[in-house]
Every structure is written in structure tokens, then in C-alpha cells.
mmCIF file of C-alpha atoms in Angstrom:
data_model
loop_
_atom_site.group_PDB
_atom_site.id
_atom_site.type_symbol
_atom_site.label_atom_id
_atom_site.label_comp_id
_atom_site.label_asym_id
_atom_site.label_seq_id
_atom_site.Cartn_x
_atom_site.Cartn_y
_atom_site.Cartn_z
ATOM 1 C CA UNK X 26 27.286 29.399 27.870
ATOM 2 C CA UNK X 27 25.698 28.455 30.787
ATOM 3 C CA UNK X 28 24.657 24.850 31.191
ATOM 4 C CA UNK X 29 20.981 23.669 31.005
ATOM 5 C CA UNK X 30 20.352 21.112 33.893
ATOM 6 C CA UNK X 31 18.035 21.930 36.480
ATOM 7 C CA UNK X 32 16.384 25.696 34.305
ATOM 8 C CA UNK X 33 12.967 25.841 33.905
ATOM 9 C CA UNK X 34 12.033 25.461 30.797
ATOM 10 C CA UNK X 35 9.550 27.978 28.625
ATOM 11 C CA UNK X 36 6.620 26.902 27.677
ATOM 12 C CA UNK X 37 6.657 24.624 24.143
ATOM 13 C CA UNK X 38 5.529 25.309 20.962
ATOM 14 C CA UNK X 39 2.573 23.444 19.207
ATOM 15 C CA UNK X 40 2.678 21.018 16.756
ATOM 16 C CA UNK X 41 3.705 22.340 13.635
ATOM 17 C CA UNK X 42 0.739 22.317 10.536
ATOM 18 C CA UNK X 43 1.765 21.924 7.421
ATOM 19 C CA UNK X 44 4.060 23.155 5.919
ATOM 20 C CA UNK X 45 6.321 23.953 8.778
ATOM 21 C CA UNK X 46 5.693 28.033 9.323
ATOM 22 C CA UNK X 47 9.277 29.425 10.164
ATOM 23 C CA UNK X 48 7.829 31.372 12.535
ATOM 24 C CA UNK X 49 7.402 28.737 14.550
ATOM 25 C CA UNK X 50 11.055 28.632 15.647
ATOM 26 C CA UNK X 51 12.297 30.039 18.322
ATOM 27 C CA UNK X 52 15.281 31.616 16.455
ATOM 28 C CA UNK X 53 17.724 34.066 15.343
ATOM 29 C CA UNK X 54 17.111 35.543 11.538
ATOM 30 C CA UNK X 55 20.677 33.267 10.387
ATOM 31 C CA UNK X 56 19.293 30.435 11.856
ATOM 32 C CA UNK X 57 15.630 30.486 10.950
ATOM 33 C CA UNK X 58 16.811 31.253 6.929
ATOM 34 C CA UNK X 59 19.285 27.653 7.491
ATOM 35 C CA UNK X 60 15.675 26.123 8.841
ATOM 36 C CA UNK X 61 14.338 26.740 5.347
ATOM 37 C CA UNK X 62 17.292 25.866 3.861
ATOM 38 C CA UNK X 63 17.132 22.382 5.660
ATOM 39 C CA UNK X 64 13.301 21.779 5.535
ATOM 40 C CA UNK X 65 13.728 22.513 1.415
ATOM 41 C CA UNK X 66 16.365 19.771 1.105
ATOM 42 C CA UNK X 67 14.196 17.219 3.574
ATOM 43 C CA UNK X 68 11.333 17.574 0.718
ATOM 44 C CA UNK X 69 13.769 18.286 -2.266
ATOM 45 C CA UNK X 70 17.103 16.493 -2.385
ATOM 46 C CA UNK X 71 16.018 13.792 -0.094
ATOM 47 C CA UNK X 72 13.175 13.336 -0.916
ATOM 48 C CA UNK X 73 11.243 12.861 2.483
ATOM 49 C CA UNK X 74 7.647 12.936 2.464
ATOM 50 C CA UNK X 75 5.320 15.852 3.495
ATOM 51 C CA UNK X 76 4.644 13.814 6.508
ATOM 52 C CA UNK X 77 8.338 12.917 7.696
ATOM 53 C CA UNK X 78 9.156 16.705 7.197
ATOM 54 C CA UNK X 79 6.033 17.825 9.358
ATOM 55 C CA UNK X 80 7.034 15.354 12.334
ATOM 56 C CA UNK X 81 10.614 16.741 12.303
ATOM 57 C CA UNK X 82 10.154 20.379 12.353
ATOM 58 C CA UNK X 83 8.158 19.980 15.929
ATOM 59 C CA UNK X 84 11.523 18.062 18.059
ATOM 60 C CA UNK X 85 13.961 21.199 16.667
ATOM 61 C CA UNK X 86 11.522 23.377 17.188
ATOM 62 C CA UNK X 87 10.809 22.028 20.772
ATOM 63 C CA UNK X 88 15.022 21.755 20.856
ATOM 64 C CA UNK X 89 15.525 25.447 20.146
ATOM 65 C CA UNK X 90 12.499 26.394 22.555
ATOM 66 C CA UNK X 91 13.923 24.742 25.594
ATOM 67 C CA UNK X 92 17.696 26.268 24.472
ATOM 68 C CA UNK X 93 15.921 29.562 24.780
ATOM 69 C CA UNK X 94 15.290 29.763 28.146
ATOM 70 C CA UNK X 95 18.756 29.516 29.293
ATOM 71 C CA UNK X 96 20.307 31.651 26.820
ATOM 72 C CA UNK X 97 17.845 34.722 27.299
ATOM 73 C CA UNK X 98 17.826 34.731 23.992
ATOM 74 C CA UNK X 99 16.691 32.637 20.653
ATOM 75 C CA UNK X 100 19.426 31.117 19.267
ATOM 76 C CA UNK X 101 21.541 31.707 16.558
ATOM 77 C CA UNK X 102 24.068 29.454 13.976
ATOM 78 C CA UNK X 103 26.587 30.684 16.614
ATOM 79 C CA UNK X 104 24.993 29.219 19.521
ATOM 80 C CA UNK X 105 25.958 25.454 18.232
ATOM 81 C CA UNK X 106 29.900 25.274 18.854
ATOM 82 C CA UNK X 107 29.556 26.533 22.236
ATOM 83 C CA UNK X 108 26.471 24.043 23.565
ATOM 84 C CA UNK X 109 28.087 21.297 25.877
ATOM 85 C CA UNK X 110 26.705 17.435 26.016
ATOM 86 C CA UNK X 111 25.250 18.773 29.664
ATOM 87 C CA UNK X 112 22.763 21.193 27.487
ATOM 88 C CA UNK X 113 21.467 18.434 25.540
ATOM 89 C CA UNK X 114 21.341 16.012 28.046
ATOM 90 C CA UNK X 115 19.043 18.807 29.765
ATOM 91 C CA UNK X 116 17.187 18.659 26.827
ATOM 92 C CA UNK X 117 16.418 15.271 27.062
ATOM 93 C CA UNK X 118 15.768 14.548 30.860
ATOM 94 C CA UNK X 119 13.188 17.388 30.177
ATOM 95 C CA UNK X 120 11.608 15.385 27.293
ATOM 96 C CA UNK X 121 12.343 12.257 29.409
ATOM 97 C CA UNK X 122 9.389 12.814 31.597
ATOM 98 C CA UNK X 123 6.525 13.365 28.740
ATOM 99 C CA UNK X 124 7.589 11.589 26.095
ATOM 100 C CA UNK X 125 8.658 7.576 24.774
ATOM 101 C CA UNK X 126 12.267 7.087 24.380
ATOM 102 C CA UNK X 127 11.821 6.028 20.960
ATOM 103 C CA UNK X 128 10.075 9.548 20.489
ATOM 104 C CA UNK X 129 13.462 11.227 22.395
ATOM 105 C CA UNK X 130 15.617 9.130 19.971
ATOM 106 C CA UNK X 131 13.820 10.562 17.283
ATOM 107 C CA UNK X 132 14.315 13.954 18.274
ATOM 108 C CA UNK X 133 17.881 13.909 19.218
ATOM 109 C CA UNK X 134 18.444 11.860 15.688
ATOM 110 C CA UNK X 135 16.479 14.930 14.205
ATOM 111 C CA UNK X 136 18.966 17.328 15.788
ATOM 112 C CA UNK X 137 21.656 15.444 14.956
ATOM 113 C CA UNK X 138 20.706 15.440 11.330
ATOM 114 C CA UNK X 139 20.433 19.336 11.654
ATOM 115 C CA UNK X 140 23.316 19.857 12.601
ATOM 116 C CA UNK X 141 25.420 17.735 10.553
ATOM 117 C CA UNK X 142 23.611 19.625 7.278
ATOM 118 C CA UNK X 143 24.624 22.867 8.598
ATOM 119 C CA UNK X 144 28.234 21.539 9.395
ATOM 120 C CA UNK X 145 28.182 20.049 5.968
ATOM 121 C CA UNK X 146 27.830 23.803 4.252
ATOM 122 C CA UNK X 147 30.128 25.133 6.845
ATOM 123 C CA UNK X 148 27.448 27.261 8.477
ATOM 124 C CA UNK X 149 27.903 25.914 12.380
ATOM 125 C CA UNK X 150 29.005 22.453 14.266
ATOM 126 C CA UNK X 151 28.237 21.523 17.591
ATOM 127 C CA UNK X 152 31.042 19.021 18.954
ATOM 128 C CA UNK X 153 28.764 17.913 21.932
ATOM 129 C CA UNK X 154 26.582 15.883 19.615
ATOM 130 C CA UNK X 155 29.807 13.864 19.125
ATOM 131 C CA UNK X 156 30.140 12.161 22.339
ATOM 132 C CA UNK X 157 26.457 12.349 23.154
ATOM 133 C CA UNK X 158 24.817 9.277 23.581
ATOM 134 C CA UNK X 159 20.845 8.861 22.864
ATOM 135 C CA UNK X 160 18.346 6.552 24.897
ATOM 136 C CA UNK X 161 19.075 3.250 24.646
ATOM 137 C CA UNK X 162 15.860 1.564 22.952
ATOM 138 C CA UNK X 163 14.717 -2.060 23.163
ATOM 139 C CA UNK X 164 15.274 -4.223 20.221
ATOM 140 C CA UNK X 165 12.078 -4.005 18.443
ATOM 141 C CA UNK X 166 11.336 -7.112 16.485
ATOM 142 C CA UNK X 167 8.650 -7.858 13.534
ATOM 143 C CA UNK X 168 5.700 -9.523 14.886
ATOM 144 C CA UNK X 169 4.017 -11.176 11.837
ATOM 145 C CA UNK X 170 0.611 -13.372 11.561
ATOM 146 C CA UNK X 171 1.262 -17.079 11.116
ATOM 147 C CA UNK X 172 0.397 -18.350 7.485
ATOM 148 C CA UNK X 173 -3.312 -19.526 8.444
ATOM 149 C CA UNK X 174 -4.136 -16.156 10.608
ATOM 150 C CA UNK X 175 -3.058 -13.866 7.209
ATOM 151 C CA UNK X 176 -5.178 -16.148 5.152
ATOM 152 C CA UNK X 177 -7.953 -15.787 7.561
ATOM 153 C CA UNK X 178 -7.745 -12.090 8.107
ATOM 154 C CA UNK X 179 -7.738 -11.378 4.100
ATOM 155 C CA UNK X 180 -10.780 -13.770 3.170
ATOM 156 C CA UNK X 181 -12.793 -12.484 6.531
ATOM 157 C CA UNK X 182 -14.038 -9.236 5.276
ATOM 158 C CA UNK X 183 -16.361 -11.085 2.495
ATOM 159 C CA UNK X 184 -18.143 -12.470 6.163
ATOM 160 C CA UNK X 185 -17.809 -9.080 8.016
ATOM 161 C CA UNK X 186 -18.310 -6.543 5.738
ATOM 162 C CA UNK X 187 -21.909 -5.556 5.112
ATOM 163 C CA UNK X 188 -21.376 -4.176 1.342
ATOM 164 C CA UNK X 189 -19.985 -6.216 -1.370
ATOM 165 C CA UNK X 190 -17.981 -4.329 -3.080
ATOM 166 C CA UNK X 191 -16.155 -2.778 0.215
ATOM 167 C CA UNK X 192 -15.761 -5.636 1.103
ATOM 168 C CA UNK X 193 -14.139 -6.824 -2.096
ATOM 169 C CA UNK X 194 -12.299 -3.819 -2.194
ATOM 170 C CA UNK X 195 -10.927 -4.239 1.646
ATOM 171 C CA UNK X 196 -9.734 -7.929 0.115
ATOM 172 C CA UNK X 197 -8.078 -6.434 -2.312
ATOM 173 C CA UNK X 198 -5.994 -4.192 -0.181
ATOM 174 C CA UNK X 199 -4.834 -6.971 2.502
ATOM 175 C CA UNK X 200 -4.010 -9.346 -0.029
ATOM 176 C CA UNK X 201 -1.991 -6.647 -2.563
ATOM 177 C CA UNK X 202 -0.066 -5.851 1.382
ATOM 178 C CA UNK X 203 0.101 -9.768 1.943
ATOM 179 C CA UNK X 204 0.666 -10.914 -1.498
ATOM 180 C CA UNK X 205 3.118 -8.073 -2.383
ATOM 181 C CA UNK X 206 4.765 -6.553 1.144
ATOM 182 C CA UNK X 207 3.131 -3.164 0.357
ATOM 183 C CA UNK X 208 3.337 -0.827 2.878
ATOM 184 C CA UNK X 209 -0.436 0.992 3.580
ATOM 185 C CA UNK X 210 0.470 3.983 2.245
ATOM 186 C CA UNK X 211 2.084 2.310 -1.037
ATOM 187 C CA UNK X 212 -1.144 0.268 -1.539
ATOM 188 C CA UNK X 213 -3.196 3.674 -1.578
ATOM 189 C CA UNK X 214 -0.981 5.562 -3.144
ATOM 190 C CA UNK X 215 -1.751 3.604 -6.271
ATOM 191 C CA UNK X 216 -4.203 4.933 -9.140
ATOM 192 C CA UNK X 217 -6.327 2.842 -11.374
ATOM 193 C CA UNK X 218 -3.864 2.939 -14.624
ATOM 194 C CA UNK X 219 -0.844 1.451 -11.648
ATOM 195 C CA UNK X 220 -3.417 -1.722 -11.177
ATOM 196 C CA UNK X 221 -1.335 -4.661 -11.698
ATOM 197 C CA UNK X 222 -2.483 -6.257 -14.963
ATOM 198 C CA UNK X 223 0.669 -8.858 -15.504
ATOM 199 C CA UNK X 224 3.135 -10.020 -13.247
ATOM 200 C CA UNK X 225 5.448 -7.495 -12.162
ATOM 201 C CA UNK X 226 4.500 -4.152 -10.938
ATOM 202 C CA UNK X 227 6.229 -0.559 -10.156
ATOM 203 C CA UNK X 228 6.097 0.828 -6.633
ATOM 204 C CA UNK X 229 6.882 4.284 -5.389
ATOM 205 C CA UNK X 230 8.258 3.789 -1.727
ATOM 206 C CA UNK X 231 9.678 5.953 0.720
ATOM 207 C CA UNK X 232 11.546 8.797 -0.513
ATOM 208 C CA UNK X 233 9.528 8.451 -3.854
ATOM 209 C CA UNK X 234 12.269 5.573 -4.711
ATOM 210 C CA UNK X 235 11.025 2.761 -7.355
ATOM 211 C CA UNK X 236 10.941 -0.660 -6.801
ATOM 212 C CA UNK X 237 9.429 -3.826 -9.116
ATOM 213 C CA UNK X 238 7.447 -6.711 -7.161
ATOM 214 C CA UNK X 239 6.145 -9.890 -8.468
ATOM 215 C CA UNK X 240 2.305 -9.497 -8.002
ATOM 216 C CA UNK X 241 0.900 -13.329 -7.305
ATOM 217 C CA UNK X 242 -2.002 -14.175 -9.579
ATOM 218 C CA UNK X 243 -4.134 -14.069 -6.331
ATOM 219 C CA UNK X 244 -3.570 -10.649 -5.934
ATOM 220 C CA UNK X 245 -4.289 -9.709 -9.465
ATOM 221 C CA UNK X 246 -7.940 -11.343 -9.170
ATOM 222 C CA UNK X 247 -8.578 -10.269 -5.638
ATOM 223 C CA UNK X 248 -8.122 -6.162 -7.484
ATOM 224 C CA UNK X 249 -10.487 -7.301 -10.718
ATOM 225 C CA UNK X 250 -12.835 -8.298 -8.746
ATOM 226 C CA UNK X 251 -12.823 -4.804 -6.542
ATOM 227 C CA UNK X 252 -12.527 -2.949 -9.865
ATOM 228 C CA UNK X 253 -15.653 -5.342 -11.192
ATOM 229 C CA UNK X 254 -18.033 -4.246 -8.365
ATOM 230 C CA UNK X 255 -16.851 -0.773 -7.949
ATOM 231 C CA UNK X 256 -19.789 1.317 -8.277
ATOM 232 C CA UNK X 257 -17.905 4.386 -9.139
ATOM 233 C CA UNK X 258 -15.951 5.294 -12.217
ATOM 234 C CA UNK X 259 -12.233 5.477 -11.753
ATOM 235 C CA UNK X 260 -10.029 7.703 -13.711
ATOM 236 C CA UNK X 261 -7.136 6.769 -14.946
ATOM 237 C CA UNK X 262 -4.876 8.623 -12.888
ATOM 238 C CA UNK X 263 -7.542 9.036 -9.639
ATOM 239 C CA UNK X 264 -6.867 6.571 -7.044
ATOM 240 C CA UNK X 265 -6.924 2.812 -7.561
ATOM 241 C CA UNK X 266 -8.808 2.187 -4.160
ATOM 242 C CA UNK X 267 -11.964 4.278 -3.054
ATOM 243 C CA UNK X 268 -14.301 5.282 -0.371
ATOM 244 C CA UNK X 269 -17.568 4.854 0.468
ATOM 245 C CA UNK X 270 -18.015 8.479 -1.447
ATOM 246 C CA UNK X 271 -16.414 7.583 -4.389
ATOM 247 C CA UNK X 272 -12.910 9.771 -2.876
ATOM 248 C CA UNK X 273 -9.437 8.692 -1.571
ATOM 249 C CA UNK X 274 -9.750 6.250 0.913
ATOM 250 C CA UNK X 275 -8.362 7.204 4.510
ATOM 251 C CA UNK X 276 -5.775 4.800 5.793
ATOM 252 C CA UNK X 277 -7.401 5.203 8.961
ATOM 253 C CA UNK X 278 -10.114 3.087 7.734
ATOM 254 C CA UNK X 279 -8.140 0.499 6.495
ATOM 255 C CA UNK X 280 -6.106 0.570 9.690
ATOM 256 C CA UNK X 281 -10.224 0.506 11.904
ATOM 257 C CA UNK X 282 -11.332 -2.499 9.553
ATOM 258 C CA UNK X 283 -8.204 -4.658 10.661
ATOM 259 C CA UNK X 284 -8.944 -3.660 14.227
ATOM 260 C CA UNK X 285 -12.807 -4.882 13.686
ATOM 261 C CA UNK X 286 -11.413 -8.002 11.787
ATOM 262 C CA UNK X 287 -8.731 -8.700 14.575
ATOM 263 C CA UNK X 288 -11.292 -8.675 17.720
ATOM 264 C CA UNK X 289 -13.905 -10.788 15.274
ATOM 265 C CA UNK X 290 -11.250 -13.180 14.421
ATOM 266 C CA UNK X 291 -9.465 -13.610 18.753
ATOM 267 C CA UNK X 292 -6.347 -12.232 16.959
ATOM 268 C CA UNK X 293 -3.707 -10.136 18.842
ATOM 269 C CA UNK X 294 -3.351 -6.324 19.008
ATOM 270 C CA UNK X 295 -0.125 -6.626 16.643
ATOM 271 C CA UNK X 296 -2.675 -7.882 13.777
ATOM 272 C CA UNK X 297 -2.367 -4.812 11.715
ATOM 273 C CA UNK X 298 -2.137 -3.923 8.023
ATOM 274 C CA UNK X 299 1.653 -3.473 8.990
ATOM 275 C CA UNK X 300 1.927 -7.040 9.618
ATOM 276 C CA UNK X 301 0.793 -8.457 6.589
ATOM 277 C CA UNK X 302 4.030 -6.595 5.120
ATOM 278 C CA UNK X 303 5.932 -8.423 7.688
ATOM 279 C CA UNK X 304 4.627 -11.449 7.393
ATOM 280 C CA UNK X 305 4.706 -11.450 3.734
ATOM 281 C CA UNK X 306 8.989 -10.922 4.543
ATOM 282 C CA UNK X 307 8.818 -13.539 7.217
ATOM 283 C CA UNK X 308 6.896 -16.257 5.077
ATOM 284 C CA UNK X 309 9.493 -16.122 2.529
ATOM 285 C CA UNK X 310 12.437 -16.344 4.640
ATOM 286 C CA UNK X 311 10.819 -19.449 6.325
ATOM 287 C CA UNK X 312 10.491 -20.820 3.284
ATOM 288 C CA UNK X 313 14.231 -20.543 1.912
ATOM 289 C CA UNK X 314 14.056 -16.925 0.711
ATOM 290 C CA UNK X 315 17.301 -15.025 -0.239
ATOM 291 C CA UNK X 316 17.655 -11.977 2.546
ATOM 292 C CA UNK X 317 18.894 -9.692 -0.055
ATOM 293 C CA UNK X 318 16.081 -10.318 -2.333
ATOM 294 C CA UNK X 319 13.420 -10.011 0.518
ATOM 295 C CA UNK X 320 15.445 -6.599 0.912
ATOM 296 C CA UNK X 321 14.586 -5.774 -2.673
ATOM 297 C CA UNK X 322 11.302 -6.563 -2.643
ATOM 298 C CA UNK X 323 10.597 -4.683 0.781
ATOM 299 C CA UNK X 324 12.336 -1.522 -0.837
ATOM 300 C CA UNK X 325 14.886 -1.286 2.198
ATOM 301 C CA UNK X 326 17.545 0.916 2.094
ATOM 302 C CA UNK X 327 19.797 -0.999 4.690
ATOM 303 C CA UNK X 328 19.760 -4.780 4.361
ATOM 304 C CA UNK X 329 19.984 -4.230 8.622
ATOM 305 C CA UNK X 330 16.486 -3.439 8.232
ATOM 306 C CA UNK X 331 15.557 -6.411 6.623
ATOM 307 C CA UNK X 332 17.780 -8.724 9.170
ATOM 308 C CA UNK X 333 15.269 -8.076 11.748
ATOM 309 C CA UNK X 334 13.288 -10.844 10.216
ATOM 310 C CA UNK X 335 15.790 -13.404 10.917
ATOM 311 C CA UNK X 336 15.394 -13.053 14.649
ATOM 312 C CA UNK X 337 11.698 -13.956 13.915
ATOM 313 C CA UNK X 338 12.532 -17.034 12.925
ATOM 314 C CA UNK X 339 15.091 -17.786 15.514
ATOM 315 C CA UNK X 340 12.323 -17.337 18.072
ATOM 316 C CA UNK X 341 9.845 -19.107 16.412
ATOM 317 C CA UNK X 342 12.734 -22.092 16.166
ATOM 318 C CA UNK X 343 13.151 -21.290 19.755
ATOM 319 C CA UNK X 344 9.611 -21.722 20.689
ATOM 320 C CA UNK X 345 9.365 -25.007 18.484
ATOM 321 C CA UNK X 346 12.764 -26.272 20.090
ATOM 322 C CA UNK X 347 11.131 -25.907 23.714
ATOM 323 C CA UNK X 348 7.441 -27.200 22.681
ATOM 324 C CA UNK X 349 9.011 -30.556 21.229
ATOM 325 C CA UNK X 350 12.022 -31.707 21.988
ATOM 326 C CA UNK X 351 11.970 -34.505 24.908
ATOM 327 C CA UNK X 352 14.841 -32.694 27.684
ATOM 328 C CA UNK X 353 12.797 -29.073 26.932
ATOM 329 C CA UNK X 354 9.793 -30.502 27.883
ATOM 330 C CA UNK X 355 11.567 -32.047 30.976
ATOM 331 C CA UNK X 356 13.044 -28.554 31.926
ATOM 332 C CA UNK X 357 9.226 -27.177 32.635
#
């Protein structure tokens, strides 16, 4: 086929609702039904959440739309051996001039996953994606509160929070993400008969995989005291942490609280609920914690994940070395 560079591309689809609507795609009937087939093992066999499968129907959609333009045609399972790394390079530089690379990354790694599940069930390969090289990203490191800003930030709603027992509640939640290295959605996720009563608890992570985490006896008071003052009656399996309605409560306003807590406090922008789970991984490895624990606790897949926190403490060694030591302080 024809190469890409330098066509005009059609104009690109919408973000997807959920769930994805085949329809959506710009394709031939073979490939649309292998769509399905892929989008049912995302949610099924791997276990991806409704969210992760929403965000990657969009980049193949928005893959396929572009591919249509210089085909004259929507394309089919056949269309994959004969694309050349020029067609998705195409792809990219398009993309290049809208979008984050770490959002173009994600989209050719979305591709890329495609296509190795249809070349896995020997419906179609595509040989370009072989020698094609994504954006190169920056090294993204953990930026974590030090040990007196996470203290602050959990005991400051009780200050800034006009109602009691939001604001106990709000406590609860930053000190179960502190005191545990929950992730938001993890924390919320919980319902009243998963409060922590002894000193272990069981957490559904990503890709609905179980992990146990010591639960500090902090964190255990900080949630009795929430569940003390709730005003609403909690059923056993309804949601552990509440609204102002009595309903689920929106991550976004856990997520708006920080922000209010953050500018109240002269923290930094990176002061999010986010980075009480790092700092909760960062506070043990500074204190003599074993990585591959930390990776247990975190629920990591890849204990490369979890090595990221090591170069958090090399620059905060770093940035000690050059505050104290006699021939650093010479060099400025």
C-alpha cells in the first residue's frame, strides 16, 4: 500500500462512551468482529478495568481512522502485514502535534498490544511494529511528601473542613492511602464489611488481583472514628466511604479536598492523594525497607515499577550531599 506521510487525514472519531460501540471503528466486518474479540479479553481474561478498556478503544479507533484515509477504504485483518513503519510513523507525527508523548506512547503501546493478540490467534501480523520505535519519554520519577508534610496534610482537614464527620471521614481516607499505600480508587472501592477491624487487610488492585497489607493501628482508629460520626447507615456491602448524600463518594472530591488542603497548607502541586501512596513506598525504603516487600505491599506487577523509588532517595541523598558537605558548599 501506499505510504501515509504527508495525506490528509479524515476527520477523528469521538471519544468512545462506555462500553466501546463497535461502530465506532472505522473497519472492515473481519476486523471489527476481532475488535470485540479483543475488547472481551481486555475486560475478561485480563482483567482490565471498565476504565482502562474505555481509554484504549479511542487510540485504535483514532489508528484505524487515520489508516482510512489513505487506503480509500476501512481496513481489514488483511491490511496489517502490508502497513510499513513509514504508515505508523505517519500516524504518529499526526498525533505528534495535538497530543503528549506519553499519550502517543500510549497509543502506539495500545496498537501494539492489538496486534500482537491478533498475531497470537493467527488472525493478522504487522512486521512494521517490529522495528518501530515509540517516543522517547522522560524518566518520570515519584515525587512523595516529606514525613512532616503527610502528617500535616492528613490531620489538616479536622482545621479545614467545616463538618465533622467529613472531615473525619476525609482523615480516614488520607491516612488508610498514607498508612496503607492504597491507591484512590482501592480506598473507595472498599465497603463497610472490608473495614479493617485487625491487622491485616485484603485489597482488590488493578486487574481485580488480591493483595494483604498491614493496616497500622492509626489507620484503624482514624476509620472508627469516620464510621462513629457517620450520619448515615452503611450496609454491609454499600460502600465503606460516603458522600455528603449518603452515596458513593466521587474521587474527584477527594482529589478537590487535597487541592484545597495543598494551597491552605504552601504545599506543591505534586501534593496529591497519589502521593501519599508514594510516600508511604518512599518512607519505608528510607527507613531500611526490603524493595521486594514494598513491591508486595504496593501490589506491583514488575518489581521495575517499584525501583523507581530508589532514585527518590538517591536524589534526596544527592540534595543532602550538596546542602552539607564542606567542598559542595564551596562549589556554589
Amino acid at each position: 500500500m501506499a505510504q501515509t506521510a504527508g495525506l490528509a487525514r479524515p476527520k477523528p472519531f469521538p471519544a468512545l462512551p462506555e462500553p466501546v460501540p463497535l461502530a465506532r471503528f472505522a473497519a472492515a466486518e473481519d476486523l471489527r468482529a476481532a475488535i470485540a474479540l479483543w475488547l472481551a479479553w481486555l475486560s475478561g481474561e485480563r482483567r482490565a478495568s471498565a476504565h482502562t478498556v474505555a481509554a484504549y478503544g479511542p487510540d485504535l479507533a483514532d489508528c484505524l481512522d487515520f489508516l482510512t484515509g489513505p487506503l480509500g477504504e476501512h481496513p481489514s485483518l488483511a491490511t496489517f502485514p502490508a502497513l510499513t513503519p513509514a504508515d505508523f510513523r505517519a500516524w504518529l507525527a499526526e498525533r505528534a502535534g495535538h497530543l503528549q508523548r506519553s499519550s502517543m506512547a500510549r497509543g502506539l503501546s495500545v496498537v501494539r498490544g492489538f496486534i500482537r493478540f491478533l498475531d497470537r490467534r493467527g488472525l493478522a501480523s504487522s512486521p512494521a511494529l517490529a522495528v518501530l520505535r515509540g517516543p522517547k519519554l522522560p524518566q518520570s520519577v515519584p515525587k512523595p511528601l516529606s514525613v512532616p508534610d503527610a502528617a500535616e496534610i492528613i490531620e489538616a482537614p479536622a482545621e479545614f473542613v467545616a463538618s465533622a464527620w467529613q472531615a473525619k471521614r476525609d482523615i480516614a481516607i488520607l491516612t488508610l492511602l498514607y498508612g496503607c499505600g492504597l491507591r484512590l480508587s482501592e480506598a473507595l472501592g472498599l465497603t463497610r464489611a472490608e473495614a479493617p477491624r485487625t491487622e491485616l487487610m485484603t485489597v482488590v488492585g488493578k486487574g481485580r488481583k488480591q493483595r494483604v497489607v498491614p493496616v497500622l493501628a492509626a489507620v484503624r482508629e482514624a476509620i472508627a472514628d469516620y464510621l462513629a460520626a457517620c450520619p448515615y447507615p452503611l450496609a454491609p456491602d454499600g460502600p465503606l466511604f460516603v458522600g455528603a448524600r449518603g452515596g458513593p463518594l466521587n474521587p474527584r472530591l477527594v482529589q478537590r479536598r487535597m487541592e484545597e488542603l495543598r494551597g491552605m497548607l504552601g504545599l506543591p502541586e505534586t501534593a496529591t492523594p497519589h502521593a501519599l501512596r508514594h510516600s508511604f513506598a518512599t518512607h519505608l525504603l528510607g527507613a531500611g525497607g526490603d524493595l521486594r516487600a514494598i513491591q508486595e505491599l504496593l501490589g506491583h506487577a514488575s518489581l521495575s515499577t517499584t525501583q523507581r523509588y530508589t532514585s527518590v532517595e538517591t536524589e534526596q541523598l544527592l540534595a543532602i550531599y550538596d546542602a552539607a558537605h564542606p567542598r559542595a558548599r564551596q562549589r556554589g
